[in-house]
mmCIF file of C-alpha atoms and ligand atoms in Angstrom:
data_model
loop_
_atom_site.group_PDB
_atom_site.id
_atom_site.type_symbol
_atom_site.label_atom_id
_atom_site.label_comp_id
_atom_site.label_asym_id
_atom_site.label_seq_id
_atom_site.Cartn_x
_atom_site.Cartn_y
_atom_site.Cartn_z
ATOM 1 C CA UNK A 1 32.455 -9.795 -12.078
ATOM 2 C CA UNK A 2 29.339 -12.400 -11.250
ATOM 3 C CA UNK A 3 28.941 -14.804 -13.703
ATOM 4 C CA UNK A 4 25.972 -15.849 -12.941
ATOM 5 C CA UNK A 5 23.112 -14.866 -15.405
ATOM 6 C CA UNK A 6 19.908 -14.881 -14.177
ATOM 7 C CA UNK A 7 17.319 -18.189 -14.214
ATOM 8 C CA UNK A 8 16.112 -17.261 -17.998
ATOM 9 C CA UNK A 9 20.156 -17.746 -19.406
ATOM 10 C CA UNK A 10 21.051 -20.284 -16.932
ATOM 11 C CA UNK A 11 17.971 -22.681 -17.853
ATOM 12 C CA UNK A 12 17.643 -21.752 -21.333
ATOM 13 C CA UNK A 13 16.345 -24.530 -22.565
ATOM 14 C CA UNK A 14 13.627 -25.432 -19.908
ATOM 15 C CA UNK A 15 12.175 -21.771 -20.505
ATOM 16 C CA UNK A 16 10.487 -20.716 -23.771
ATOM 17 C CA UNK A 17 11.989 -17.212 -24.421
ATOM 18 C CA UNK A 18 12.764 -16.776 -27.794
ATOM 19 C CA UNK A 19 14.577 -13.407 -28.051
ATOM 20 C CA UNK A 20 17.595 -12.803 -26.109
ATOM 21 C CA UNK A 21 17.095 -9.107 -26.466
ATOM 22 C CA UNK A 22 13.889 -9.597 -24.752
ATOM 23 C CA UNK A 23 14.837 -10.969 -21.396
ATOM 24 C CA UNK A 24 14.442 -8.375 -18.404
ATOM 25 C CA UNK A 25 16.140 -9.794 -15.114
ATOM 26 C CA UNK A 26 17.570 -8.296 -11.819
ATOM 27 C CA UNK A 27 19.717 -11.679 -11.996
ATOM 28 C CA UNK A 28 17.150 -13.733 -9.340
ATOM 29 C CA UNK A 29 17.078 -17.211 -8.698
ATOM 30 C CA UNK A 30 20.338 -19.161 -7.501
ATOM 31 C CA UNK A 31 19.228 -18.818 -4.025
ATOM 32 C CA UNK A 32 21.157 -21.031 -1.430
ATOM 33 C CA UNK A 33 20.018 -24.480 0.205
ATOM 34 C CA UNK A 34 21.014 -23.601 3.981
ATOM 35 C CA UNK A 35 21.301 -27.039 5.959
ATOM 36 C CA UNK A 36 18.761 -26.721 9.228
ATOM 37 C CA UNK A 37 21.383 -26.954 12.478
ATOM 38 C CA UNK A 38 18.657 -26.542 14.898
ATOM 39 C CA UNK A 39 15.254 -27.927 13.698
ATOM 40 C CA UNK A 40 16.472 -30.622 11.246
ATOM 41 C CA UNK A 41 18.206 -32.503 14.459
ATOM 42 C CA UNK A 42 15.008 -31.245 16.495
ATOM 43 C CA UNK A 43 12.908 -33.369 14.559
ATOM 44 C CA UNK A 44 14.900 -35.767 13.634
ATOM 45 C CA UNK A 45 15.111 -35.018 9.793
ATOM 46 C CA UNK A 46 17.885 -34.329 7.272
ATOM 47 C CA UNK A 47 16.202 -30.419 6.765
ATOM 48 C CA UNK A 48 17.446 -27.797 4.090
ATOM 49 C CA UNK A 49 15.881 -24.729 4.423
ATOM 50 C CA UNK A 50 15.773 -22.983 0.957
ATOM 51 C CA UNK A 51 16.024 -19.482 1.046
ATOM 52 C CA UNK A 52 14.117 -17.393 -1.421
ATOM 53 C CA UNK A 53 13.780 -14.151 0.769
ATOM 54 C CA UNK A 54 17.330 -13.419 -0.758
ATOM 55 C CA UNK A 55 15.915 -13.012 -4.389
ATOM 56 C CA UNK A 56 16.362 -9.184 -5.768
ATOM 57 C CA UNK A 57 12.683 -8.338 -4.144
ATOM 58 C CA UNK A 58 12.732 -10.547 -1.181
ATOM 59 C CA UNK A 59 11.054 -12.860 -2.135
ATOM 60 C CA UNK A 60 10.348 -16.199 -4.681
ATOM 61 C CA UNK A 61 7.584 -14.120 -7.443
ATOM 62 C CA UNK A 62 10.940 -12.968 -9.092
ATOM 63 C CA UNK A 63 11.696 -16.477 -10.885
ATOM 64 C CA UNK A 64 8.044 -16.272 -12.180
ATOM 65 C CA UNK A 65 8.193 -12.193 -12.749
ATOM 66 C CA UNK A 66 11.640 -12.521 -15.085
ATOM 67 C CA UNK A 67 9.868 -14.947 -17.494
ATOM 68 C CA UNK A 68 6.793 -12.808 -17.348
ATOM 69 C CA UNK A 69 8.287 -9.710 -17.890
ATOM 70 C CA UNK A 70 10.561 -10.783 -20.385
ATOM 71 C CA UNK A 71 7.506 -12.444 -22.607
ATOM 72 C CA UNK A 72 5.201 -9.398 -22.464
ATOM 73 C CA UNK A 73 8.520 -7.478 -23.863
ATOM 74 C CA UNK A 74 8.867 -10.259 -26.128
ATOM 75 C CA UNK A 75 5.148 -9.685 -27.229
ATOM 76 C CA UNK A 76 5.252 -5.694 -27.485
ATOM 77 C CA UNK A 77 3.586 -5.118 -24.171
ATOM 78 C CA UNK A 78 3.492 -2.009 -22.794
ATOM 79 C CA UNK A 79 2.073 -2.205 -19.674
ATOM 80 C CA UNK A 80 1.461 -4.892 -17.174
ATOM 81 C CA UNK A 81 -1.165 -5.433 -14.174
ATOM 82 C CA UNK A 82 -1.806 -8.149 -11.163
ATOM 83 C CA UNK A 83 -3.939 -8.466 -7.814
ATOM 84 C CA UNK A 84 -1.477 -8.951 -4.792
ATOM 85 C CA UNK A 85 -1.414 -9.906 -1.432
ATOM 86 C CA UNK A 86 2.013 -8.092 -1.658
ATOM 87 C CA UNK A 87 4.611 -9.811 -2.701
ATOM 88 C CA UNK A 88 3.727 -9.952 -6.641
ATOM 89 C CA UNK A 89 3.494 -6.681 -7.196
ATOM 90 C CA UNK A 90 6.897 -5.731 -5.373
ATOM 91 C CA UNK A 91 8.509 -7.633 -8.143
ATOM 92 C CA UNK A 92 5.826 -6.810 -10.846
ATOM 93 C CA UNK A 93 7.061 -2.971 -10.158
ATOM 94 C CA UNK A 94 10.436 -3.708 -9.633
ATOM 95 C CA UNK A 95 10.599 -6.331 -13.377
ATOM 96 C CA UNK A 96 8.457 -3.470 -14.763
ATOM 97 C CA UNK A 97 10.391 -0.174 -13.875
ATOM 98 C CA UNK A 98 13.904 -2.509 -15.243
ATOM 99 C CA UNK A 99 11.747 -3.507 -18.570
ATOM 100 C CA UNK A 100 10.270 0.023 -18.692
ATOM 101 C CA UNK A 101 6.764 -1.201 -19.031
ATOM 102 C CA UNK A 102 3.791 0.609 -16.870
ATOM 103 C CA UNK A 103 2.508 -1.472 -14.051
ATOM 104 C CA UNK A 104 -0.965 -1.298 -12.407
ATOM 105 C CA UNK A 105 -1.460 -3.165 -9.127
ATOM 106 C CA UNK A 106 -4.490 -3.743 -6.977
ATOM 107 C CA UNK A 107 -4.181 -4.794 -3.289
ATOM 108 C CA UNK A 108 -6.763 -5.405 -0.638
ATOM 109 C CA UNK A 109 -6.847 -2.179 1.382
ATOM 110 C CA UNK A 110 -4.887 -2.169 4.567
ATOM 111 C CA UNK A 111 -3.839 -6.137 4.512
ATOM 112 C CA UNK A 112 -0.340 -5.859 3.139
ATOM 113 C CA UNK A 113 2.961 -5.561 4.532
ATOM 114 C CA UNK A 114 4.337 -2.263 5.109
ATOM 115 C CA UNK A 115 7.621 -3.415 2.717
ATOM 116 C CA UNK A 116 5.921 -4.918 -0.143
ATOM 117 C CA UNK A 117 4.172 -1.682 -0.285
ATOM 118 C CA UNK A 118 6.767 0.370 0.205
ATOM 119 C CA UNK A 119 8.110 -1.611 -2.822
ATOM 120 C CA UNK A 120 5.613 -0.942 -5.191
ATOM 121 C CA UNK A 121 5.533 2.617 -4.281
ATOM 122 C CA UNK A 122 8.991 3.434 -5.058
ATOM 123 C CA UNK A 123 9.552 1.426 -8.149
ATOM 124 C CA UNK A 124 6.631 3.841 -9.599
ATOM 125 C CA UNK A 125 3.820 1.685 -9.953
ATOM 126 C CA UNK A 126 0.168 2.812 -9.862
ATOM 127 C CA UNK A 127 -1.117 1.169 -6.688
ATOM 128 C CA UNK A 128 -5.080 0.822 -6.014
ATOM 129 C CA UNK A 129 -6.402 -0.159 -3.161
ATOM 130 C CA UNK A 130 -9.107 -2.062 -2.945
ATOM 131 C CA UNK A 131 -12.244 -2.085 -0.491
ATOM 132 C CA UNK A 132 -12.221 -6.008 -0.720
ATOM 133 C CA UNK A 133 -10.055 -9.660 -0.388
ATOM 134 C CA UNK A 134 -7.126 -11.137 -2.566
ATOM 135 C CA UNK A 135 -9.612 -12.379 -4.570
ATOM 136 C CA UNK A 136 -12.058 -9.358 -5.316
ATOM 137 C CA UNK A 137 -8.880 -7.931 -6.752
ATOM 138 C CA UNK A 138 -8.178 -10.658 -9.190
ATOM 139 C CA UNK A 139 -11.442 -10.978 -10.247
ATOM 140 C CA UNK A 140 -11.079 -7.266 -11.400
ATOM 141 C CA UNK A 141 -7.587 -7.598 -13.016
ATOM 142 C CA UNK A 142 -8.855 -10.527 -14.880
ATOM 143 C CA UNK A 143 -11.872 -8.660 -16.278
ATOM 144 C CA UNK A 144 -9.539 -5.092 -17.052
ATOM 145 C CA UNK A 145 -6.626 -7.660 -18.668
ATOM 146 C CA UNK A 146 -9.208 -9.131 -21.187
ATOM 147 C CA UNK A 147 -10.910 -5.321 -22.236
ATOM 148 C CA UNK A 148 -7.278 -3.689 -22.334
ATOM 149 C CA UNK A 149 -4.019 -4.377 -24.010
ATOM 150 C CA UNK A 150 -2.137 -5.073 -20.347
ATOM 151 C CA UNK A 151 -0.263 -8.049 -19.613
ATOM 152 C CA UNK A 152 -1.714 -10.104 -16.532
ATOM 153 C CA UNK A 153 1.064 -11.127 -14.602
ATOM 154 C CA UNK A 154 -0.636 -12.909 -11.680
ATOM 155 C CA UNK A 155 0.419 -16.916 -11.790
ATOM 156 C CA UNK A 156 -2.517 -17.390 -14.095
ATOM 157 C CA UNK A 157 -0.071 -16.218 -16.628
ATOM 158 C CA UNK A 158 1.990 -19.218 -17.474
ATOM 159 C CA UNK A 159 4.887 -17.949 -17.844
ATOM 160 C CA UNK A 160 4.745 -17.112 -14.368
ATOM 161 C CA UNK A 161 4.955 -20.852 -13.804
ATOM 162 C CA UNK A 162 7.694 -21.566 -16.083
ATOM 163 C CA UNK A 163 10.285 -19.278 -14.421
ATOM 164 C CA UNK A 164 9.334 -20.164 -10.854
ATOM 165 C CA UNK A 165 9.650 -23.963 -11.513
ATOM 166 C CA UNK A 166 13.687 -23.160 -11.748
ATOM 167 C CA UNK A 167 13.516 -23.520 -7.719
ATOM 168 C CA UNK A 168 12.964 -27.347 -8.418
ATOM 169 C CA UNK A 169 16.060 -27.278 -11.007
ATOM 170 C CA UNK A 170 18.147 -25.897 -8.392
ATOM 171 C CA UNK A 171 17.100 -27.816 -5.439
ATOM 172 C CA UNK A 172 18.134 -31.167 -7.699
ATOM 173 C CA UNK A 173 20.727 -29.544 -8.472
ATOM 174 C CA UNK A 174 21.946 -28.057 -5.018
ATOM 175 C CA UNK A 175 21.206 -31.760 -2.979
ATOM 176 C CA UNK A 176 22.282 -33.547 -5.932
ATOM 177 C CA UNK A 177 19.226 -35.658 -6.356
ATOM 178 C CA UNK A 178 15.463 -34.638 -5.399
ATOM 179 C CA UNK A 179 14.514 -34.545 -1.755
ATOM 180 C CA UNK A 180 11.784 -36.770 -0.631
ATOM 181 C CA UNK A 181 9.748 -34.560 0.604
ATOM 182 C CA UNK A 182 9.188 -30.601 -0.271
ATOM 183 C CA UNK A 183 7.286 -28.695 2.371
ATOM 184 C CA UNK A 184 5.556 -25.549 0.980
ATOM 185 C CA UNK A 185 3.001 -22.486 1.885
ATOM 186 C CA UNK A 186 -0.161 -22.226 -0.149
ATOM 187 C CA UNK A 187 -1.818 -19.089 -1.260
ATOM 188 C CA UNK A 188 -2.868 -18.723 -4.905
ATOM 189 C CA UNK A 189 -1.253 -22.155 -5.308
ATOM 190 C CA UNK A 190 0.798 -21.220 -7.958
ATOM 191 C CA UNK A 191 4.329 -22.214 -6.455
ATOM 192 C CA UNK A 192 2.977 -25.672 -5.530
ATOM 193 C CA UNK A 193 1.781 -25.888 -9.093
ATOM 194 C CA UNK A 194 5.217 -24.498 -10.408
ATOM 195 C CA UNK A 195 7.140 -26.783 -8.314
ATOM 196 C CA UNK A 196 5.657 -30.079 -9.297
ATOM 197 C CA UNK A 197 5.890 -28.572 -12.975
ATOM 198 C CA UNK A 198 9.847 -28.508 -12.201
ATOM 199 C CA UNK A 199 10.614 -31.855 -10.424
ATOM 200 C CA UNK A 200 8.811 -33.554 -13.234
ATOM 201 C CA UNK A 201 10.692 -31.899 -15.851
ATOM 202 C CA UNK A 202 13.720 -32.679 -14.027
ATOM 203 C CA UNK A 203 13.260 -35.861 -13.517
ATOM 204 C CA UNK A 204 12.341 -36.630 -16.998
ATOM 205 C CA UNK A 205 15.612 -34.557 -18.745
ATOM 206 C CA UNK A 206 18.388 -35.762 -16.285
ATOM 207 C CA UNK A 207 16.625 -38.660 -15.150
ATOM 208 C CA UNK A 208 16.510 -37.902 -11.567
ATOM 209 C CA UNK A 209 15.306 -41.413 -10.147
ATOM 210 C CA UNK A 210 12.480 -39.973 -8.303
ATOM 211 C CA UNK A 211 10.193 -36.906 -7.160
ATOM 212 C CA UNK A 212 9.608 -35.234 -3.930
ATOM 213 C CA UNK A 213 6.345 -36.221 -2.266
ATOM 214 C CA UNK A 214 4.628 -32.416 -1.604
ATOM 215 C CA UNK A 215 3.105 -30.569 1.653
ATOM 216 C CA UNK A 216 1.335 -27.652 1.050
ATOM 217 C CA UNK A 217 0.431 -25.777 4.218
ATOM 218 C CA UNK A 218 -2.376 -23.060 4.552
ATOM 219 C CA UNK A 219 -3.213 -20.982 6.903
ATOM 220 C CA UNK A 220 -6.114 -22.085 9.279
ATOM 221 C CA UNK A 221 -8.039 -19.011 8.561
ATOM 222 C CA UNK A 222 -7.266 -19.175 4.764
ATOM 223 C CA UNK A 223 -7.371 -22.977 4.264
ATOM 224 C CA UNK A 224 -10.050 -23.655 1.388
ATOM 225 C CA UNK A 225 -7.810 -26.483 -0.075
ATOM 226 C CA UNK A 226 -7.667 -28.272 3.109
ATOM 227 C CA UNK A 227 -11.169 -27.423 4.020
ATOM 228 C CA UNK A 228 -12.646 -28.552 0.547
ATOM 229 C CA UNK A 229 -14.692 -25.024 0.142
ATOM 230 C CA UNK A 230 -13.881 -21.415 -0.481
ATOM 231 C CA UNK A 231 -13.320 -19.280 1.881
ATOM 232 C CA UNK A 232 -15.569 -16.308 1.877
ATOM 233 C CA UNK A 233 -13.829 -14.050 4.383
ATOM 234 C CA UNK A 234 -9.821 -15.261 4.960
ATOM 235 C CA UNK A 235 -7.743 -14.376 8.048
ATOM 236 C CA UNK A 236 -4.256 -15.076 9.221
ATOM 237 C CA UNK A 237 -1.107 -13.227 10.526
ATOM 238 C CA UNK A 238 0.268 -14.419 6.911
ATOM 239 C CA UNK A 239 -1.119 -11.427 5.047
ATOM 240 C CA UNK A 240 0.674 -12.844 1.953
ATOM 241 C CA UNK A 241 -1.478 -16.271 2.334
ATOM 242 C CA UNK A 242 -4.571 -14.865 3.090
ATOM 243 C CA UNK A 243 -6.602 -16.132 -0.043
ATOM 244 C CA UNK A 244 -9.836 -17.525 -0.068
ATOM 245 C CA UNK A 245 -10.437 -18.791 -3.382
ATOM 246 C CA UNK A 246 -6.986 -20.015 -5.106
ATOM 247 C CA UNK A 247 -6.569 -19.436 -8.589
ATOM 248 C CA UNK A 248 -4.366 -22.746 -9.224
ATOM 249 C CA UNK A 249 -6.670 -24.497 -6.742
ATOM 250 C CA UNK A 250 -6.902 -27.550 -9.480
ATOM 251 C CA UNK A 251 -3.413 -27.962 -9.836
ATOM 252 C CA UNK A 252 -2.105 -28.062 -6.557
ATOM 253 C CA UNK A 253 -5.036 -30.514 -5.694
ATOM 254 C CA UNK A 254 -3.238 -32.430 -9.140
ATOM 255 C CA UNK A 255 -0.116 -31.742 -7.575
ATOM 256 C CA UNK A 256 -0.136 -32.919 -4.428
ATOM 257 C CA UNK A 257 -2.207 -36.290 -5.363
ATOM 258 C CA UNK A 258 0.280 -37.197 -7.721
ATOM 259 C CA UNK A 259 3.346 -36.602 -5.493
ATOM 260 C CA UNK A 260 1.303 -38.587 -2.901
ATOM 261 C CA UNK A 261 1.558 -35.685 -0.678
ATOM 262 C CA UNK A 262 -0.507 -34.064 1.396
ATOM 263 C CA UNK A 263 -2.200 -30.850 2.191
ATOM 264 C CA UNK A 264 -2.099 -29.634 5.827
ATOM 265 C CA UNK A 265 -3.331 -26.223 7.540
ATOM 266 C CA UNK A 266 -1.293 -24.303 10.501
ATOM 267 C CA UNK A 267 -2.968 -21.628 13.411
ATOM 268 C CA UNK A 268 -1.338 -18.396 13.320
ATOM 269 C CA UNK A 269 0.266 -19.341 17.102
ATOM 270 C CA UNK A 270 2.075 -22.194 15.621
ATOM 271 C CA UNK A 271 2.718 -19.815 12.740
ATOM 272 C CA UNK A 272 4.236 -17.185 14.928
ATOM 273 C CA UNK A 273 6.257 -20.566 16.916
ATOM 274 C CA UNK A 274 7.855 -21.126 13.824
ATOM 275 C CA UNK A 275 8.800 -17.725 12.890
ATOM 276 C CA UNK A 276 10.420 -17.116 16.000
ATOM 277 C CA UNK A 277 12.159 -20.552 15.647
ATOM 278 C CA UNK A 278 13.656 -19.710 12.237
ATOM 279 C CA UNK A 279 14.930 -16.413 14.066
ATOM 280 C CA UNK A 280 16.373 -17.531 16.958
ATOM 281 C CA UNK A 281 17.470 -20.976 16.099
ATOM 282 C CA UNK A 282 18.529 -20.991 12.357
ATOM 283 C CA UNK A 283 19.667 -16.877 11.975
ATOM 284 C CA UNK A 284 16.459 -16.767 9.771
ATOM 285 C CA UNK A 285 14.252 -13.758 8.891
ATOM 286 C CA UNK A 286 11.405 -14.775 6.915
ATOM 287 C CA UNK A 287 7.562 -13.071 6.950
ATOM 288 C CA UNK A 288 5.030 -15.159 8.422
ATOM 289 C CA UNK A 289 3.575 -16.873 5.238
ATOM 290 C CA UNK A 290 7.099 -18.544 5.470
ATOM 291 C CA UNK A 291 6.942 -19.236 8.726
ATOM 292 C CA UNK A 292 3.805 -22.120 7.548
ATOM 293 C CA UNK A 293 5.950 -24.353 5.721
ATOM 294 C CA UNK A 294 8.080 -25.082 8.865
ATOM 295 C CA UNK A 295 4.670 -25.190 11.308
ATOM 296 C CA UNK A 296 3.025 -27.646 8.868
ATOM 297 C CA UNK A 297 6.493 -29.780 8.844
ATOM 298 C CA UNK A 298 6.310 -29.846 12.795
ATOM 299 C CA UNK A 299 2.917 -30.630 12.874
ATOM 300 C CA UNK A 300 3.402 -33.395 10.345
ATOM 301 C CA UNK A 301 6.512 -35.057 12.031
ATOM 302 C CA UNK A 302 4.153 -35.036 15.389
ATOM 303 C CA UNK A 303 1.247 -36.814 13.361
ATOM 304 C CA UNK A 304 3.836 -39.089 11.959
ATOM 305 C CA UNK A 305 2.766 -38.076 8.644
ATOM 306 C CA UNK A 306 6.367 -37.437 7.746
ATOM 307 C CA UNK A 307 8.996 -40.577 9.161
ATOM 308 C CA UNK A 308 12.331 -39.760 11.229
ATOM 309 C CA UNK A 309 15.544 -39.513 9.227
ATOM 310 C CA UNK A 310 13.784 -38.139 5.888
ATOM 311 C CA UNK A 311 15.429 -35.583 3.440
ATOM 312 C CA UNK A 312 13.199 -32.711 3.938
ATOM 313 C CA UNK A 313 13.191 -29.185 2.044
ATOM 314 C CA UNK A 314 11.302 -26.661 3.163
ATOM 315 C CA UNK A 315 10.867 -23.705 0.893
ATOM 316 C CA UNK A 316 11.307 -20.005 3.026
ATOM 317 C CA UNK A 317 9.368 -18.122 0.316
ATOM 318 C CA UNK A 318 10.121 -14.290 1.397
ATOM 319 C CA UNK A 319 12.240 -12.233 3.900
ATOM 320 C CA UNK A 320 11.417 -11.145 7.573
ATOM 321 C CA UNK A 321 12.192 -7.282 6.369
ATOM 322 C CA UNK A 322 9.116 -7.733 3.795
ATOM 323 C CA UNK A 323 6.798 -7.665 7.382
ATOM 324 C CA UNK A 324 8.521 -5.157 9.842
ATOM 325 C CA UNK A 325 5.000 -4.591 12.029
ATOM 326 C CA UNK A 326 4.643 -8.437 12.764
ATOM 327 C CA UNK A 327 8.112 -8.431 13.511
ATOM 328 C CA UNK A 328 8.155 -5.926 16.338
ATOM 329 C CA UNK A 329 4.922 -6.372 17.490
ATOM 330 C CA UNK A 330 6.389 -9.564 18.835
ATOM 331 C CA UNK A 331 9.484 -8.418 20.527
ATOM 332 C CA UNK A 332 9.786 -6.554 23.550
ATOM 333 C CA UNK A 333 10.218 -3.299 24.178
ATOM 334 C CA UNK A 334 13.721 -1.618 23.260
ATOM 335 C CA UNK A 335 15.732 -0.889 26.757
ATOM 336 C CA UNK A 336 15.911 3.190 27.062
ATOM 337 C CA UNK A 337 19.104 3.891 28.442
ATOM 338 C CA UNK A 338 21.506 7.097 29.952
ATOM 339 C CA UNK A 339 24.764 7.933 27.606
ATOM 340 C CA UNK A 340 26.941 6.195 30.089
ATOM 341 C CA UNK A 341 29.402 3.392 30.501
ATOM 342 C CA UNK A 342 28.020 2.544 33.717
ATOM 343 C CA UNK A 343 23.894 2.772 32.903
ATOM 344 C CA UNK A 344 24.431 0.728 29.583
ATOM 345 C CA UNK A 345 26.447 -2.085 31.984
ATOM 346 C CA UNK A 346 23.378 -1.323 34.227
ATOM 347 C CA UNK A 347 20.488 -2.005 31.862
ATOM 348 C CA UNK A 348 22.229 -4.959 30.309
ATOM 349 C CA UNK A 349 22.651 -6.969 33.793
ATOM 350 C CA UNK A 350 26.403 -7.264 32.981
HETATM 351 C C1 AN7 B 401 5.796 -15.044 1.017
HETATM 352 O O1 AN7 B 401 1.957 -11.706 -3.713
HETATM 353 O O2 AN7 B 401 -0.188 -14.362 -3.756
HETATM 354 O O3 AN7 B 401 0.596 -20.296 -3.415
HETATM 355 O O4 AN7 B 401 -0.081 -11.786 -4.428
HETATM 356 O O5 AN7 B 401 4.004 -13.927 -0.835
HETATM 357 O O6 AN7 B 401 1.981 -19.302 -5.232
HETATM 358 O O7 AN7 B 401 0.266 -17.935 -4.070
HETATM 359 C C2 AN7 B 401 1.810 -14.201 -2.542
HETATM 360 C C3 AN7 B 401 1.908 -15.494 -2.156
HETATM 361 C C4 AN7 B 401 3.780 -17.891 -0.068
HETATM 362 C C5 AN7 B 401 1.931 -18.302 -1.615
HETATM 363 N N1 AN7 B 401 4.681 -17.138 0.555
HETATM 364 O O8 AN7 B 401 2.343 -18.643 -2.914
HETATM 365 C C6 AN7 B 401 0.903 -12.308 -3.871
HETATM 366 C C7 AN7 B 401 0.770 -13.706 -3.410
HETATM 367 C C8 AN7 B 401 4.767 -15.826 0.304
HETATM 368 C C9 AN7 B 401 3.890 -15.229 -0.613
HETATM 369 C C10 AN7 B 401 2.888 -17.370 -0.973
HETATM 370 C C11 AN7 B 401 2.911 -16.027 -1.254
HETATM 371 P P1 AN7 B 401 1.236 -19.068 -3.969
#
């Protein structure tokens, strides 16, 4: 029998759940810290590489979705509803077919990963696609949330931010102290946002003597942070990162000034670089959103930005599976072969 319990038990009292009876989790969260064997000494860094593709849905929205969920139980919800670039609303319809709530989910129309949709699909939630961006779709979940009783469960939704801050809590716990420096992907800036939220709280309760100094990385095609402006018409490999407009745009700018971090944009190439890296080097499968954290951390040890010998954590926010298209669109061809000893010995140059 596991004994673990899920983030909501396990960090009771950093999470403000009040009913026990309430809570709705697929036990996520206690994801591990791998130690990097091939980029860490590559760049010259002490790297852990944490793993969030291995939460229940594949990816990190399932700290943030228990504690969501679990409230809108907690509140008599019946139904919940978010905008997606994917990954939210395979756990919103996974949280909500385990909490028996309705879910309603809006995507931009052919810009999300086969998986994730395959996800939402079979957990039974009603799927819309929309003629538009990331953010056309949240505009119009924000507007239907406010004229119906249906829980928005987008990272707007606090709660959202309460349960995904737990990553923090377990990094500190995991390295034993707080790395000093956490390297991140940006999208609706939420995670950034939830991040900082944790460290801090961390740091205050167990008196952690200091806080990591944050590096979000967005896509060059998607990079309003970095670029100061929105971005009227995003593009990048990263289908999950491909925002224009960023919801928690304020706090991640709040974020990262604090930390005395930095925000940083990657192409897709050095996207794709990384991606193959993680697979090849490190036995990693992450999508490409991922992928970004560990471009911008190359590109900021070549700049300098980040000093040889640092403890470095980059977060791997979903799994490779999520993205099977980008995947083999990169790999070669599979080798067609005869049913024989001798072809198979043959085609593989043995
Ligand atoms: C793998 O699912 O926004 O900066 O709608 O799926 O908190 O938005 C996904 C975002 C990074 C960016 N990595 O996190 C969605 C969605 C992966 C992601 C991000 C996302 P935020």
């Amino acid at each position: 029998m596991s004994n673990y319990l899920g983030l909501i038990r396990r960090y009771w009292d950093f999470i403000p759940i009040e009913d026990e009876n309430s809570i709705c989790t697929l036990l996520e969260g206690n994801t591990p810290l791998i130690s990097s064997t091939y980029l860490g000494p590559w760049l010259g860094l002490r790297l852990y590489l944490k793993y969030e593709g291995l939460n229940p849905t594949g990816s990190f929205k399932d700290r943030g979705m228990t504690v969501a969920v679990s409230k809108a139980i907690e509140e008599g919800a019946r139904a919940i509803m978010c905008a997606s670039t994917g990954n939210t609303s395979a756990s919103a319809a996974a949280y909500a077919a385990k909490g028996g709530l309705n879910c309603y989910i809006l995507v931009p129309e052919g810009k999300i990963a086969r998986g994730k949709l395959a996800q939402a699909m079979v957990h039974g939630a009603k799927v819309v696609a929309i003629k538009g961006n990331f953010d056309d779709a949240l505009r119009i979940v924000r507007e239907i949330t406010t004229k119906f009783s249906i829980k928005l469960v987008n990272s707007l939704n606090p709660f959202r931010l309460e349960g995904q801050k737990t990553a923090s809590f377990e990094i500190c716990d995991q390295l034993g102290r707080a790395p000093e420096y956490l390297c991140i992907p940006v999208g609706n800036a939420g995670n950034i946002t939830a991040y900082w939220m944790g460290f801090s709280e961390y740091h205050e309760r167990h008196k952690i003597d200091s806080r990591p100094r944050l590096l979000g990385i967005q896509a060059e095609g998607a990079a309003p942070i970095v670029r100061g402006e929105i971005v009227e018409n995003p593009e990048t490999i990263a289908t999950a990162i491909r925002i224009g407009n960023p919801a928690r745009w304020k706090e991640a700018l709040k974020a990262v000034e604090e930390s005395e971090g930095h925000m940083e944009m990657v192409s897709d190439k050095e996207i794709i670089q990384a991606y193959q890296l993680l697979a090849q080097k490190e036995g990693l499968f992450v999508e490409p959103a991922s992928a970004a954290s560990v471009a911008g951390l190359i590109k900021m040890v070549r700049t300098g930005w980040v000093e040889k010998g640092a403890l470095v954590v980059c977060v791997l926010t979903g799994h490779g599976l999520k993205d099977p298209d980008v995947a083999l669109d990169l790999s070669g061809l599979i080798t067609e072969c005869g049913p024989t000893v001798e072809q198979v010995i043959e085609k593989l140059g043995l």
